[in-house]
Coordinates of C-alpha atoms in Angstrom, one line a residue:
M1 CA 126.9 133.1 97.9
E2 CA 125.1 136.4 98.5
L3 CA 128.3 138.4 98.0
I4 CA 128.9 136.7 94.6
T5 CA 125.3 137.4 93.6
N6 CA 125.4 141.0 94.6
T7 CA 128.7 141.5 92.7
V8 CA 127.3 140.0 89.6
L9 CA 124.2 142.2 89.8
Q10 CA 126.3 145.3 90.2
Y11 CA 128.3 144.3 87.1
I12 CA 125.3 143.7 84.8
S13 CA 123.8 147.1 86.0
L14 CA 126.7 149.0 84.5
P15 CA 125.7 150.7 81.1
Q16 CA 128.7 149.5 79.1
T17 CA 131.5 147.1 80.1
N18 CA 134.6 145.9 78.3
Y19 CA 135.5 143.0 80.6
A20 CA 134.1 139.7 82.0
L21 CA 133.6 138.3 85.4
Q22 CA 135.0 134.9 86.5
I23 CA 133.5 132.6 89.2
N24 CA 136.3 130.2 90.1
G25 CA 136.2 127.2 92.4
A26 CA 137.2 123.5 92.7
W27 CA 135.2 120.8 90.9
G28 CA 132.3 119.4 92.9
T29 CA 131.7 122.4 95.1
G30 CA 128.4 123.3 93.5
K31 CA 129.4 126.2 91.1
T32 CA 127.3 125.0 88.2
Y33 CA 124.3 124.2 90.5
Y34 CA 124.5 127.7 92.0
V35 CA 124.8 129.4 88.7
K36 CA 121.8 127.5 87.1
N37 CA 119.5 127.6 90.1
K38 CA 120.2 130.8 91.9
L39 CA 122.3 133.2 89.9
K40 CA 120.3 132.8 86.8
T41 CA 117.1 133.6 88.7
A42 CA 118.6 136.6 90.3
I43 CA 119.9 138.0 87.0
E44 CA 116.6 137.5 85.1
D45 CA 114.7 139.2 88.0
E46 CA 117.0 142.2 87.6
S47 CA 115.6 144.8 85.1
S48 CA 118.1 146.5 82.8
S49 CA 118.3 150.3 82.6
N50 CA 115.9 150.4 79.7
G51 CA 113.3 148.4 81.5
Q52 CA 113.8 145.2 79.7
V53 CA 114.5 142.0 81.6
F54 CA 117.9 140.3 81.2
K55 CA 118.1 137.0 79.4
F56 CA 120.6 134.6 81.0
C57 CA 122.3 132.2 78.4
Y58 CA 124.3 129.3 79.8
I59 CA 126.8 127.6 77.5
S60 CA 129.0 124.7 78.6
L61 CA 132.3 124.6 76.7
N62 CA 132.9 121.0 77.6
G63 CA 134.4 119.2 74.6
F64 CA 134.2 122.2 72.2
S65 CA 136.9 121.9 69.5
S66 CA 136.3 125.1 67.5
V67 CA 135.3 128.7 68.1
E68 CA 132.5 128.2 65.5
Q69 CA 130.8 125.9 68.0
I70 CA 130.9 128.7 70.6
G71 CA 129.1 131.0 68.2
E72 CA 126.6 128.3 67.3
A73 CA 125.8 127.6 70.9
V74 CA 125.4 131.3 71.7
F75 CA 123.0 131.8 68.8
F76 CA 120.8 128.9 69.7
E77 CA 120.7 130.0 73.4
I78 CA 119.6 133.4 72.4
A79 CA 117.1 132.0 69.9
N80 CA 115.9 129.5 72.5
T81 CA 114.8 127.2 69.7
K82 CA 113.3 123.8 70.2
N83 CA 112.9 123.1 66.5
Q84 CA 115.5 120.6 65.5
L85 CA 114.8 121.0 61.8
A86 CA 115.5 124.7 62.1
V87 CA 118.7 124.0 63.8
Q88 CA 119.8 121.7 61.0
G89 CA 118.8 124.4 58.5
L90 CA 120.9 127.0 60.2
K91 CA 123.9 124.6 60.3
F92 CA 123.6 124.2 56.6
L93 CA 123.8 128.0 56.1
G94 CA 127.1 127.8 58.0
K95 CA 126.9 131.2 59.7
Y96 CA 128.3 130.7 63.1
G97 CA 131.8 132.3 62.8
S98 CA 133.0 135.7 63.6
G99 CA 130.2 137.3 61.6
L100 CA 127.5 136.8 64.2
A101 CA 126.6 140.4 64.1
G102 CA 125.6 139.9 60.5
I103 CA 123.2 137.1 61.5
F104 CA 121.4 139.3 63.9
A105 CA 121.4 142.2 61.5
N106 CA 119.7 140.2 58.8
V107 CA 117.8 137.8 60.9
E108 CA 114.7 137.7 58.6
Q109 CA 116.8 136.4 55.7
S110 CA 119.2 134.2 57.7
V111 CA 116.4 132.2 59.4
A112 CA 113.8 132.3 56.6
N113 CA 113.1 128.6 57.2
V114 CA 113.2 128.9 61.0
T115 CA 109.9 128.7 63.0
E116 CA 108.0 131.9 63.8
D117 CA 108.8 131.3 67.4
I118 CA 112.6 132.0 66.8
I119 CA 112.0 134.9 64.5
N120 CA 109.9 136.6 67.1
K121 CA 112.6 136.2 69.7
I122 CA 115.5 137.7 67.7
K123 CA 115.3 141.4 66.8
S124 CA 116.6 142.9 63.6
S125 CA 119.5 144.6 65.3
S126 CA 122.3 142.7 66.9
T127 CA 122.7 145.6 69.4
D128 CA 119.1 145.3 70.5
V129 CA 119.4 141.6 70.9
L130 CA 122.7 141.6 72.8
S131 CA 122.2 144.6 75.1
N132 CA 120.1 142.6 77.5
I133 CA 122.0 139.3 77.2
V134 CA 124.2 137.8 80.0
L135 CA 126.4 135.1 78.5
C136 CA 127.7 132.5 81.0
F137 CA 130.5 130.1 79.8
D138 CA 131.0 127.1 82.0
D139 CA 133.7 124.4 81.9
L140 CA 136.5 126.6 80.6
E141 CA 139.0 124.0 81.7
R142 CA 137.2 121.2 79.7
I143 CA 137.6 122.5 76.2
D144 CA 139.1 120.0 73.7
D145 CA 142.8 119.7 73.3
S146 CA 142.6 121.0 69.7
L147 CA 141.2 124.3 70.9
S148 CA 143.5 126.7 72.8
I149 CA 142.5 128.9 75.7
K150 CA 143.9 131.8 73.7
Q151 CA 141.4 131.1 70.9
V152 CA 138.5 130.8 73.3
F153 CA 139.2 134.1 75.1
G154 CA 140.0 135.8 71.8
F155 CA 136.8 134.8 70.1
I156 CA 134.5 135.7 73.1
N157 CA 136.3 139.0 73.8
S158 CA 136.2 140.1 70.1
N159 CA 132.7 139.1 69.3
Y160 CA 130.8 139.9 72.5
I161 CA 132.8 141.8 75.2
E162 CA 134.6 144.5 73.2
H163 CA 132.3 145.1 70.2
H164 CA 128.9 144.7 71.8
H165 CA 129.7 145.2 75.5
V166 CA 127.9 142.0 76.4
K167 CA 128.0 140.9 80.0
V168 CA 130.0 137.7 80.2
I169 CA 130.6 135.4 83.1
F170 CA 133.2 132.6 83.0
I171 CA 132.7 129.6 85.4
S172 CA 135.9 127.6 85.9
N173 CA 138.3 125.6 88.0
E174 CA 141.5 127.5 86.9
Q175 CA 143.7 125.0 88.7
E176 CA 142.7 122.4 86.0
I177 CA 143.4 124.6 82.9
E178 CA 146.4 123.1 81.2
D179 CA 147.9 126.1 79.4
Q180 CA 148.6 128.0 82.6
E181 CA 151.1 130.4 81.0
N182 CA 148.9 131.7 78.2
Y183 CA 145.9 131.6 80.5
K184 CA 147.4 134.0 83.1
I185 CA 148.5 136.4 80.4
I186 CA 145.1 136.5 78.5
R187 CA 143.0 136.4 81.7
E188 CA 144.4 139.9 82.7
K189 CA 143.1 141.3 79.4
V190 CA 139.6 139.8 79.4
I191 CA 138.6 139.2 83.0
G192 CA 138.1 142.2 85.2
K193 CA 137.4 140.4 88.5
T194 CA 137.6 136.8 89.8
L195 CA 135.1 135.7 92.4
N196 CA 136.2 132.7 94.4
F197 CA 133.4 130.2 95.1
F198 CA 133.1 128.6 98.5
Q199 CA 130.0 126.9 99.8
S200 CA 129.4 124.9 103.0
E201 CA 128.7 121.2 102.6
S202 CA 125.4 121.6 104.5
T203 CA 124.2 124.3 102.2
I204 CA 125.1 122.3 99.1
L205 CA 123.2 119.2 100.3
E206 CA 120.1 121.1 101.4
D207 CA 120.0 122.9 98.1
I208 CA 120.2 119.7 96.1
V209 CA 117.7 117.8 98.3
F210 CA 115.0 120.5 98.3
N211 CA 115.4 121.4 94.6
V212 CA 116.3 118.2 92.8
Y213 CA 114.2 115.9 94.9
A214 CA 111.4 118.3 95.8
E215 CA 108.7 116.0 94.3
N216 CA 109.9 112.9 96.1
E217 CA 107.8 113.2 99.3
N218 CA 109.2 110.1 100.9
F219 CA 112.8 111.3 100.6
I220 CA 112.0 114.8 101.7
F221 CA 110.1 113.6 104.8
F222 CA 113.0 111.3 105.7
F223 CA 115.7 114.0 105.1
E224 CA 113.8 116.6 107.2
K225 CA 113.5 114.2 110.1
E226 CA 117.1 113.0 110.0
K227 CA 118.8 116.2 108.6
R228 CA 121.2 116.8 111.4
N229 CA 122.4 113.2 111.4
L230 CA 122.6 113.0 107.6
L231 CA 124.6 116.2 107.3
Q232 CA 127.0 115.1 110.0
V233 CA 127.6 111.6 108.5
I234 CA 128.1 112.9 105.0
N235 CA 130.8 115.2 106.2
F236 CA 132.3 112.3 108.1
V237 CA 132.3 109.9 105.0
F238 CA 133.5 112.5 102.4
E239 CA 137.0 113.8 103.0
D240 CA 136.2 116.5 100.4
I241 CA 132.6 116.7 99.3
N242 CA 132.2 116.0 95.6
L243 CA 128.8 116.9 94.0
R244 CA 128.9 114.2 91.4
T245 CA 129.5 111.5 94.0
L246 CA 126.9 113.0 96.2
R247 CA 124.3 113.0 93.4
F248 CA 125.2 109.4 92.6
V249 CA 124.6 108.4 96.2
L250 CA 121.3 110.4 96.5
D251 CA 120.0 109.1 93.2
S252 CA 120.8 105.6 94.1
F253 CA 119.2 106.0 97.6
V254 CA 116.0 107.4 96.2
I255 CA 115.6 104.5 93.8
L256 CA 116.3 101.9 96.5
Q257 CA 114.1 103.7 99.0
S258 CA 111.2 103.6 96.6
E259 CA 111.7 99.9 96.1
V260 CA 111.6 99.3 99.9
Y261 CA 108.4 101.4 100.2
S262 CA 106.7 99.3 97.6
F263 CA 106.7 96.2 99.9
C264 CA 107.2 97.7 103.4
K265 CA 104.1 99.5 104.6
D266 CA 104.9 100.0 108.3
E267 CA 106.0 103.6 108.9
K268 CA 108.5 102.8 111.7
E269 CA 110.0 100.0 109.7
R270 CA 110.3 102.3 106.6
H271 CA 112.2 104.9 108.6
E272 CA 114.5 102.4 110.2
I273 CA 115.3 100.8 106.9
S274 CA 115.8 104.2 105.3
K275 CA 118.5 105.0 107.8
T276 CA 120.5 101.9 107.2
L277 CA 119.9 102.1 103.5
F278 CA 121.2 105.7 103.3
L279 CA 124.3 104.7 105.2
N280 CA 124.8 101.6 103.2
T281 CA 124.4 103.6 99.9
L282 CA 126.6 106.5 101.1
I283 CA 129.5 104.3 102.2
V284 CA 129.5 101.8 99.4
G285 CA 128.8 104.6 96.8
N286 CA 131.8 106.5 98.1
E287 CA 134.1 103.5 98.0
Y288 CA 132.9 102.7 94.5
K289 CA 133.5 106.2 93.2
K290 CA 137.0 106.2 94.7
G291 CA 137.8 103.1 92.6
N292 CA 138.2 100.8 95.7
L293 CA 135.4 98.4 94.5
S294 CA 135.1 96.3 91.4
S295 CA 133.0 93.4 92.6
V296 CA 130.2 92.7 95.0
K297 CA 132.5 90.1 96.5
D298 CA 134.9 92.8 97.6
L299 CA 132.5 93.5 100.5
S300 CA 131.7 89.9 101.4
F301 CA 133.2 90.4 104.9
L302 CA 130.3 92.8 105.7
Y303 CA 127.1 91.1 104.6
G304 CA 124.8 89.8 107.3
L305 CA 126.7 91.5 110.1
S306 CA 125.2 94.0 112.6
Y307 CA 128.4 94.7 114.5
F308 CA 131.8 95.6 113.0
Y309 CA 135.1 95.2 114.6
Y310 CA 138.6 95.5 113.2
F311 CA 141.8 94.2 114.5
P312 CA 145.3 95.8 114.3
S313 CA 147.3 94.2 111.4
N314 CA 150.7 92.8 111.8
K315 CA 153.1 95.8 111.5
E316 CA 155.3 93.7 109.2
S317 CA 152.5 93.3 106.6
E318 CA 150.2 95.8 104.9
E319 CA 146.6 95.9 106.0
D320 CA 144.1 94.2 103.8
Y321 CA 141.0 96.0 102.3
A322 CA 138.6 94.8 105.1
Q323 CA 140.8 96.3 107.8
K324 CA 141.2 99.6 105.9
F325 CA 137.4 99.7 105.3
L326 CA 136.5 99.0 108.9
K327 CA 139.0 101.6 110.2
R328 CA 137.7 104.2 107.8
Y329 CA 134.0 103.9 108.7
H330 CA 133.5 102.1 111.9
R331 CA 133.9 102.7 115.7
L332 CA 134.4 106.3 114.8
N333 CA 130.8 107.4 114.2
D334 CA 127.9 106.3 116.5
F335 CA 125.2 107.0 113.9
I336 CA 126.8 104.6 111.5
D337 CA 127.6 101.9 114.0
H338 CA 124.1 102.0 115.5
N339 CA 122.2 102.0 112.2
V340 CA 124.1 100.6 109.2
Y341 CA 123.6 97.2 107.7
Y342 CA 125.1 96.2 104.4
F343 CA 122.9 94.5 101.8
S344 CA 124.6 92.6 99.0
A345 CA 121.8 93.7 96.7
V346 CA 122.7 97.3 97.3
S347 CA 126.3 96.7 96.5
N348 CA 125.2 94.9 93.3
Y349 CA 123.1 97.9 92.4
I350 CA 125.9 100.4 93.0
I351 CA 128.6 98.4 91.3
N352 CA 126.7 96.6 88.5
G353 CA 123.9 99.1 87.9
Y354 CA 120.9 96.8 88.5
I355 CA 119.0 95.4 91.5
N356 CA 117.7 91.9 92.1
N357 CA 114.4 92.8 93.6
D358 CA 113.7 89.4 95.1
E359 CA 117.1 89.3 96.8
F360 CA 116.8 92.8 98.0
K361 CA 113.3 92.2 99.5
K362 CA 114.5 89.0 101.2
E363 CA 117.5 90.8 102.7
V364 CA 115.4 93.7 104.0
N365 CA 112.7 91.4 105.5
S366 CA 115.4 89.3 107.1
L367 CA 116.9 92.3 108.8
L368 CA 113.5 93.5 110.0
E369 CA 112.8 90.1 111.5
K370 CA 116.2 90.0 113.1
R371 CA 115.8 93.4 114.7
N372 CA 112.3 92.6 116.0
R373 CA 113.7 89.5 117.7
E374 CA 116.6 91.6 119.2
K375 CA 114.0 94.0 120.6
L376 CA 112.3 91.1 122.3
K377 CA 115.5 89.9 123.8
R378 CA 116.5 93.3 125.1
T379 CA 113.2 93.7 127.1
G380 CA 114.1 91.0 129.7
E381 CA 116.6 88.3 130.6
E382 CA 114.1 85.5 130.2
N383 CA 111.9 85.0 127.2
P384 CA 108.2 85.1 128.4
I385 CA 107.1 82.6 125.7
E386 CA 109.6 80.0 127.0
I387 CA 108.3 80.6 130.5
L388 CA 104.7 79.9 129.3
R389 CA 105.8 76.8 127.4
E390 CA 107.2 75.3 130.7
Y391 CA 104.8 77.0 133.0
W392 CA 104.8 74.1 135.5
M393 CA 108.4 75.0 136.4
Y394 CA 107.5 78.5 137.7
D395 CA 105.3 80.0 140.4
E396 CA 102.0 81.8 139.7
E397 CA 103.4 85.3 139.9
K398 CA 106.1 84.4 137.3
V399 CA 103.6 82.9 134.9
K400 CA 101.2 85.8 135.3
H401 CA 104.0 88.3 134.6
A402 CA 104.9 86.2 131.4
Q403 CA 101.3 86.2 130.2
D404 CA 101.1 90.0 130.8
E405 CA 104.4 90.5 129.0
V406 CA 103.4 88.5 125.9
L407 CA 100.1 90.3 125.6
N408 CA 101.8 93.7 125.9
R409 CA 104.2 92.8 123.2
I410 CA 101.3 91.7 121.0
K411 CA 99.8 95.2 121.5
E412 CA 103.1 96.8 120.6
N413 CA 103.2 94.7 117.3
L414 CA 106.5 93.0 118.2
Y415 CA 105.5 89.6 116.9
L416 CA 105.5 88.4 113.3
A417 CA 102.3 87.0 111.8
N418 CA 103.8 83.5 111.5
E419 CA 104.4 83.4 115.2
Y420 CA 100.7 83.8 116.1
P421 CA 99.6 80.1 115.6
N422 CA 101.9 79.2 118.5
L423 CA 100.9 82.2 120.5
Y424 CA 97.2 81.4 120.1
N425 CA 98.0 77.8 120.8
L426 CA 99.6 78.7 124.2
F427 CA 96.7 80.8 125.4
L428 CA 94.2 78.2 124.2
M429 CA 96.0 75.6 126.3
F430 CA 95.9 77.9 129.4
R431 CA 92.2 78.5 128.7
N432 CA 91.4 74.8 128.5
E433 CA 93.4 74.2 131.7
N434 CA 91.7 77.2 133.4
L435 CA 95.1 78.8 134.0
I436 CA 94.7 82.2 132.4
I437 CA 95.8 84.4 135.3
T438 CA 96.6 87.7 133.5
E439 CA 94.6 90.8 134.4
E440 CA 93.7 91.3 130.6
K441 CA 90.0 90.6 130.3
N442 CA 89.9 90.1 126.5
V443 CA 92.8 87.8 125.7
E444 CA 91.2 86.5 122.5
G445 CA 90.5 90.0 121.3
V446 CA 94.1 91.1 121.9
L447 CA 95.3 88.0 119.9
E448 CA 92.9 88.7 117.1
T449 CA 93.7 92.4 116.8
G450 CA 97.5 91.7 117.0
F451 CA 97.3 89.0 114.4
T452 CA 95.3 91.2 112.0
K453 CA 97.9 94.0 112.3
A454 CA 100.8 91.6 112.0
L455 CA 99.3 90.0 108.9
E456 CA 99.0 93.3 107.2
R457 CA 102.7 94.0 107.4
W458 CA 103.9 90.4 107.1
K459 CA 106.5 89.6 104.4
P460 CA 107.5 86.0 104.4
T461 CA 111.2 85.6 104.1
A462 CA 110.9 81.9 103.3
K463 CA 108.1 79.4 102.5
L464 CA 106.2 78.8 105.7
D465 CA 106.2 75.2 106.9
F466 CA 102.8 74.8 108.6
W467 CA 103.8 71.3 109.7
D468 CA 106.4 72.9 112.0
L469 CA 103.8 74.5 114.2
N470 CA 103.0 73.2 117.6
M471 CA 99.4 72.0 117.3
N472 CA 98.9 70.3 120.6
Q473 CA 95.8 72.5 121.1
S474 CA 93.4 73.4 118.3
D475 CA 90.0 75.0 117.6
G476 CA 88.2 76.8 114.9
K477 CA 89.9 80.1 115.5
F478 CA 93.3 78.4 115.4
Q479 CA 92.5 76.9 112.0
K480 CA 91.4 80.4 110.8
I481 CA 94.8 81.8 111.7
I482 CA 96.4 79.0 109.7
D483 CA 94.1 79.6 106.7
R484 CA 94.7 83.3 106.7
L485 CA 98.4 82.8 106.8
K486 CA 98.2 80.4 103.9
Q487 CA 96.0 82.9 102.0
K488 CA 98.4 85.8 102.6
E489 CA 101.4 83.7 101.6
K490 CA 99.6 82.8 98.3
E491 CA 98.6 86.4 97.7
I492 CA 102.2 87.6 98.2
D493 CA 103.6 84.8 96.1
Y494 CA 101.2 85.5 93.3
R495 CA 101.8 89.3 93.4
E496 CA 105.5 88.7 93.1
R497 CA 105.1 86.3 90.2
K498 CA 102.7 88.8 88.5
D499 CA 105.4 91.5 88.9
K500 CA 108.0 89.3 87.2
V501 CA 105.7 88.6 84.2
S502 CA 105.0 92.4 83.9
I503 CA 108.7 93.2 84.0
W504 CA 109.4 90.5 81.4
L505 CA 106.6 91.8 79.1
K506 CA 107.9 95.4 79.3
A507 CA 111.5 94.1 78.6
V508 CA 110.2 92.2 75.5
I509 CA 108.7 95.5 74.2
Q510 CA 112.0 97.3 74.7
D511 CA 114.0 94.4 73.4
S512 CA 116.0 94.3 76.7
V513 CA 115.2 90.9 78.2
E514 CA 117.9 89.6 80.5
A515 CA 118.5 86.0 81.4
D516 CA 117.1 86.2 84.9
M517 CA 113.9 87.9 83.7
F518 CA 113.3 85.0 81.3
N519 CA 114.1 82.4 84.0
N520 CA 111.7 84.0 86.4
I521 CA 108.7 83.4 84.1
E522 CA 109.7 80.4 81.9
H523 CA 108.0 77.9 84.3
E524 CA 105.2 80.1 85.6
K525 CA 102.1 78.0 86.2
D526 CA 99.5 80.7 86.1
F527 CA 100.8 82.6 83.0
F528 CA 97.5 83.1 81.3
K529 CA 95.7 84.1 84.5
I530 CA 98.4 86.7 85.1
L531 CA 98.1 88.0 81.5
L532 CA 94.4 88.6 82.1
D533 CA 95.1 90.3 85.4
L534 CA 97.6 92.6 83.6
N535 CA 94.9 93.6 81.1
F536 CA 97.0 92.1 78.3
T537 CA 94.7 92.9 75.4
D538 CA 94.3 96.5 76.5
E539 CA 97.8 97.2 77.7
F540 CA 100.0 95.1 75.4
L541 CA 98.2 94.1 72.2
N542 CA 98.7 97.7 70.9
Q543 CA 102.5 97.1 70.8
S544 CA 104.5 96.5 67.6
S545 CA 104.3 93.5 65.3
A546 CA 107.7 92.4 66.7
F547 CA 106.2 92.1 70.2
I548 CA 103.3 89.9 68.9
V549 CA 105.7 87.6 67.0
E550 CA 107.9 87.3 70.1
M551 CA 104.8 86.3 72.2
T552 CA 103.8 83.7 69.6
R553 CA 107.3 82.2 69.7
F554 CA 107.3 82.2 73.5
L555 CA 104.1 80.2 73.7
H556 CA 105.7 77.5 71.6
H557 CA 108.8 77.5 73.8
K558 CA 106.8 77.4 77.1
Y559 CA 104.0 75.0 76.1
L560 CA 104.1 73.3 72.8
R561 CA 107.7 71.9 72.9
I562 CA 106.9 70.2 76.3
I563 CA 105.4 66.8 75.7
N564 CA 103.7 66.5 79.1
S565 CA 102.7 70.1 79.4
Y566 CA 99.2 69.1 80.3
E567 CA 100.5 67.8 83.7
F568 CA 101.4 71.3 84.7
H569 CA 99.1 73.6 82.8
S570 CA 95.7 72.0 82.2
H571 CA 94.2 74.3 84.9
E572 CA 95.0 77.2 82.6
I573 CA 92.5 76.3 79.9
P574 CA 89.7 78.6 81.2
Y575 CA 92.1 81.5 81.2
I576 CA 93.3 80.6 77.7
D577 CA 89.7 80.6 76.5
Q578 CA 89.2 84.1 78.0
L579 CA 92.3 85.4 76.3
I580 CA 91.2 84.0 73.0
N581 CA 87.8 85.7 73.3
Q582 CA 89.5 89.0 74.1
V583 CA 91.9 88.7 71.2
E584 CA 89.0 87.9 68.9
D585 CA 87.2 91.0 70.1
Y586 CA 90.3 93.1 69.6
L587 CA 90.7 91.8 66.0
R588 CA 87.1 92.5 65.2
D589 CA 87.7 96.3 65.3
Y590 CA 91.3 96.3 64.3
S591 CA 92.2 97.6 60.8
E592 CA 95.3 99.8 61.2
D593 CA 98.2 97.5 60.1
K594 CA 97.8 94.5 57.9
I595 CA 101.1 92.9 58.9
K596 CA 100.3 93.3 62.6
K597 CA 96.8 91.9 62.0
H598 CA 98.3 88.9 60.2
N599 CA 100.6 88.4 63.3
L600 CA 97.7 88.7 65.7
Y601 CA 95.8 85.9 63.9
R602 CA 98.9 83.7 64.1
F603 CA 99.1 84.6 67.8
M604 CA 95.4 83.5 68.3
E605 CA 96.0 80.3 66.4
Q606 CA 98.9 79.6 68.7
L607 CA 96.7 80.1 71.7
E608 CA 94.3 77.5 70.2
K609 CA 97.2 75.1 69.8
V610 CA 98.3 75.6 73.4
K611 CA 94.7 75.1 74.6
I612 CA 94.5 71.7 72.8
H613 CA 98.0 70.7 73.9
V614 CA 97.6 71.3 77.6
G615 CA 94.2 69.5 77.4
K616 CA 96.1 66.3 76.3
G617 CA 95.8 67.1 72.6
D618 CA 98.1 65.8 69.9
N619 CA 98.8 69.1 68.2
T620 CA 102.5 69.8 69.1
N621 CA 103.5 71.7 66.0

């Protein structure tokens, strides 16, 4: 890219030119990104001969259907206006055609109603204004069918290149220009030199990551740690790298990674999941963008598997999609085969555009649990816990080794929190039988520390059945483990339910409630407690009247239409009282909108009705 940059800088340094430059290259190779992020900076850092700094003006011709639109776009790029009223005023004047020089010559009159910011930027002489301008026209091949390439070149050449010697750069993929015959004839008259754009895939990727995602610390940290593997696997997956597909993949991954980091706190687990998530997103995203996927079910042959094998198809019949997919991506790349895992929630996000957070979380936690168990299996032929459970079948040295092995695995955080009741129970049994023969002097301390760490990172993948625990030995510490597990399970469950209510409230505000959002909270048993925890009066009562009306209706649907509502919600009465008091306090100082105030009173009356109803009252209106 340095050669292109130097050539462009040499071009703009010439005192007067009567030709344009062209940067030509295939779609998806990073031309536009290079121009906007590197060439623009290089040009604006280059001082012109009179000491003034060049102004780089970028105009995409995509969809332009008239030359007047070109003149309009150039004017506003030079003016650099952000005042939309001024823009509309100038459109009303209708001065965008070939008389652009007149606009600049009489700028005080032409933009009389434009903000002072624009007036200060545009000088009284068009020559003064245009002498330090570099116009960059991108997407030459994407003009509307109603506008010919001849008209575009003619307008730009006449108004800028020949008459004012403006420095002009065209960015294009000339292979995609339809009118090739006229294009080749006119190009010779307008373009002095064509610079072919080539850029390595690794350079493109690194530029995008460190510029576009610079503020995403989690992604940058992951990319830097796995850069060599990621570059290699991207080149493997993409036959020809396409920036739009790459950006789609990276954008999707960043969103999915942030979701994982919201519930996964262990650094090692985060990194491992990031690797499989990146590969999952890369491969499925590539397939989707190629048009090979239309439904999440198209990849049903992948979900839940850790190893992928394909079998040769019958030569007399065509291969099905599963065979083609597996041949394309598997048993050819070690990094993929060792790390990838396909989540149906990821496919759903890529194909349908939304993610089911609960399903995604469940799939991730299930994979983590599965991999932890595989680690345990790989460390030895016999499971040390099974040896301890049937200790009477082994000699002392074998049991001692099994006790040492279990305690070492506890120190390495290889057990899940819900496995600790049985672990503690085993060692409690050995203590009571005076059979603790490990060299570890502080068995209870190791168990306590291990359980505390495991509990911090525990994410239940299903409701824990405490009756399924082996309780042949028990003491106070054992019961504390059970109590702490139950408490953590409640906290996680409540936090998840709280998040669902929050998502629903925000969707009500934006009028974008989907069926699953409503279903998630329709039968919530701690609705009012959650509202209080979400600071409902401070965070949500300042919303529109429509929001307050919708909340009033919802209370009727959730509580008042259910005859035996008190059987499920009587425990909410103290929280309803708190909310009523908060709404009363809010109304005491509220005087902005009479309609909204009226709706707020109706909302408070509805709260009173709900309170009576869930307290076995008769008011069901």
